Coordinates of C-alpha atoms in Angstrom, one line a residue:
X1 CA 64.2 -0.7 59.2
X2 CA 64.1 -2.0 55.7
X3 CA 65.5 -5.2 53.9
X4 CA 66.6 -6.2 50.3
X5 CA 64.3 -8.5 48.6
X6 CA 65.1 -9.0 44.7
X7 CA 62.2 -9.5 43.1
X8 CA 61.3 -10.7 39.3
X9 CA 58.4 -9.3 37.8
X10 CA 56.2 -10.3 34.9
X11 CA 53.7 -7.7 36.2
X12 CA 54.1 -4.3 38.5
X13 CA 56.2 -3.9 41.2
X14 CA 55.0 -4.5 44.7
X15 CA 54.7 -1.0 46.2
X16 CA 53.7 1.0 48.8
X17 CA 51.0 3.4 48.3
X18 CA 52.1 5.9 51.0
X19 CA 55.7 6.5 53.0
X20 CA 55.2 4.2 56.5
X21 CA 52.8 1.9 55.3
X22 CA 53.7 -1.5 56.2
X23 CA 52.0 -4.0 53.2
X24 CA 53.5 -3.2 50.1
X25 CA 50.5 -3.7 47.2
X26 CA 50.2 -6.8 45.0
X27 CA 48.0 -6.7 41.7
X28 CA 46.4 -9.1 39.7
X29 CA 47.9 -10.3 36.3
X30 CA 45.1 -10.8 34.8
X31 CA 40.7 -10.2 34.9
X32 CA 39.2 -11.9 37.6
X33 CA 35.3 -12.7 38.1
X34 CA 34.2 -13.9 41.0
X35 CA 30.8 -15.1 41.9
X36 CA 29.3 -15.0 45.2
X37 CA 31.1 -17.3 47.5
X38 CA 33.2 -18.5 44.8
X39 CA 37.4 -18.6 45.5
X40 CA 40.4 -18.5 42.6
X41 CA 44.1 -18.7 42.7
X42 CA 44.9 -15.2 41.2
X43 CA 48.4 -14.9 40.6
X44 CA 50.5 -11.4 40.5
X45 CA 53.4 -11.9 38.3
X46 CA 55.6 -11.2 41.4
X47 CA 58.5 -14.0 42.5
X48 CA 60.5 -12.5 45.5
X49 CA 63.9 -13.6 47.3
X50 CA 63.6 -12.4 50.8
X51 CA 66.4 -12.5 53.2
X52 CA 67.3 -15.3 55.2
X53 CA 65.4 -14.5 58.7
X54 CA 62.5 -12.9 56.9
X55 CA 59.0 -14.4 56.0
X56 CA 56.6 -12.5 53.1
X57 CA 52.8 -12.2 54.5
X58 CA 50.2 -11.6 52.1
X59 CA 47.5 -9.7 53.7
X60 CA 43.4 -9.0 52.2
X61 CA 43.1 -5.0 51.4
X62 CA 41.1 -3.8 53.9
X63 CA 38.9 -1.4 51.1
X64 CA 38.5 -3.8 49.6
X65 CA 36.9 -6.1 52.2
X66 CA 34.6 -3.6 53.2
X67 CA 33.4 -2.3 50.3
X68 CA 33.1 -5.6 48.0
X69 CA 33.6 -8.7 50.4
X70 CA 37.0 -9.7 48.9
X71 CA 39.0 -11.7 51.2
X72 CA 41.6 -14.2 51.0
X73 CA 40.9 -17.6 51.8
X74 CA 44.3 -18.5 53.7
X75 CA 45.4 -15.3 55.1
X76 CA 47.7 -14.5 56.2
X77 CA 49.7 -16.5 53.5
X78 CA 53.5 -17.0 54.3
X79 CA 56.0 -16.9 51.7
X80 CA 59.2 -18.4 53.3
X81 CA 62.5 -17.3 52.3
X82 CA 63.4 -20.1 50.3
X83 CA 60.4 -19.6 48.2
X84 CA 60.8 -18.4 44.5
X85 CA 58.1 -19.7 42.7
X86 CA 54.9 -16.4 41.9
X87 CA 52.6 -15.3 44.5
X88 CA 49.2 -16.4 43.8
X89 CA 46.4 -15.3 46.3
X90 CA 43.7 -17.4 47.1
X91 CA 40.9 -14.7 46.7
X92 CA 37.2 -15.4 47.7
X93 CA 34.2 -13.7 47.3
X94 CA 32.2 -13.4 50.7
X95 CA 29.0 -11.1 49.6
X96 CA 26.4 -13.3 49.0
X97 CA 24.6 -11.7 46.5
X98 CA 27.0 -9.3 44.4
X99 CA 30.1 -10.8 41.7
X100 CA 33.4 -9.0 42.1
X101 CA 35.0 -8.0 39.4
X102 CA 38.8 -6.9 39.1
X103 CA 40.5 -6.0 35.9
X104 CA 44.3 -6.7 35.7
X105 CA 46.4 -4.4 37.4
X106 CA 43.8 -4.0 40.2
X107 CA 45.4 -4.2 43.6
X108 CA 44.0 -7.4 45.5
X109 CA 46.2 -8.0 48.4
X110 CA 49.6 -6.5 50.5
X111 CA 52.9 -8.1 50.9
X112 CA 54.3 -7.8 54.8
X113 CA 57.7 -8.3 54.8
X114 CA 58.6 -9.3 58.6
X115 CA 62.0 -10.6 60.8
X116 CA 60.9 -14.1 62.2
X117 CA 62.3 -16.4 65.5
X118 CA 62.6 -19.8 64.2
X119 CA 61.5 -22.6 67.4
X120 CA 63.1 -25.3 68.4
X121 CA 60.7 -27.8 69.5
X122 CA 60.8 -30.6 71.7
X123 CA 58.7 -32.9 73.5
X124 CA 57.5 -32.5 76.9
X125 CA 55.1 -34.6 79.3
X126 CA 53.2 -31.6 80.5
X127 CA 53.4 -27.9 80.7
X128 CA 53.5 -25.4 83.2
X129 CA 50.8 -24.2 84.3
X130 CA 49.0 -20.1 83.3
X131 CA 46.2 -18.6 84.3
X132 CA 44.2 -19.3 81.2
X133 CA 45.6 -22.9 81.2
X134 CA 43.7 -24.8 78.6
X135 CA 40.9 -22.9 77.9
X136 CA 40.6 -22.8 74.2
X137 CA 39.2 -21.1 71.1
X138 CA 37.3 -17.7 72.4
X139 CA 37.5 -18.8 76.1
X140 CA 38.5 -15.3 77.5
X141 CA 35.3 -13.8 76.9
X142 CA 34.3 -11.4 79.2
X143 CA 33.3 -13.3 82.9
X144 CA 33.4 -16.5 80.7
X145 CA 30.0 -16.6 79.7
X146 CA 28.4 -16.4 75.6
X147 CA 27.3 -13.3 74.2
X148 CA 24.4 -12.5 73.8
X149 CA 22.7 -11.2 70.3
X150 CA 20.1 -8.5 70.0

């Protein structure tokens, strides 16, 4: 399945790298240095209209968190259809030792381009009642107890 999204471009083309891939690549615009720890709104010279029904997520690049630490400080970050403005990535440094260094037209993140259900929300008392009921944040661990580290 595939949808039409126009897109303007100052820089290069979102694209995928191989046939079936699902995140499209986005590059920086311009040199970026990061210091350890240290986070920058990087922009890509990329403006999309994506369908009505259809949400843009830009994803970190897996490579590139394993080999240098780059992540992205709000991932996934949602571009909403009505959006037109550039995507800018919030990168950040997370080796704590080593500065990244990109040079413009270095790959830094993927577009997702995905169908959405919109909710319709209303108020309710209380809710019914699951088998994990309110357990919260990492409370199906296994037999419910903290891990242990060796």
């Amino acid at each position: 399945m595939s949808v039409d999204a126009v897109v303007a471009v100052e820089g290069h083309l979102p694209r995928y790298a191989r046939p079936g891939d699902a995140g499209a690549d986005l590059r920086c615009v311009t040199d970026v240095s990061l210091a350890p720890g240290e986070r920058m709104l990087v922009g890509t010279g990329v403006s999309v209209a994506l369908p009505p029904g259809t949400v843009g997520l830009v994803t970190p690049r897996s490579g590139l968190a394993a080999r240098l630490g780059l992540g992205i400080v709000n991932a996934p970050g949602v571009i909403d259809s009505g959006y037109r403005g550039e995507i800018r990535v919030c990168l950040i440094n997370h080796d704590s030792t080593a500065r990244i260094t990109l040079a413009a037209g270095d790959r830094v993140a993927q577009l997702v381009v995905l169908p959405y259900i919109a909710a319709h929300f209303r108020a309710v008392e209380t809710l019914d009642e699951t088998e994990r009921g309110y357990g919260g944040y990492g409370s199906t661990g296994v037999g419910n107890s903290a891990p242990t580290i060796n």
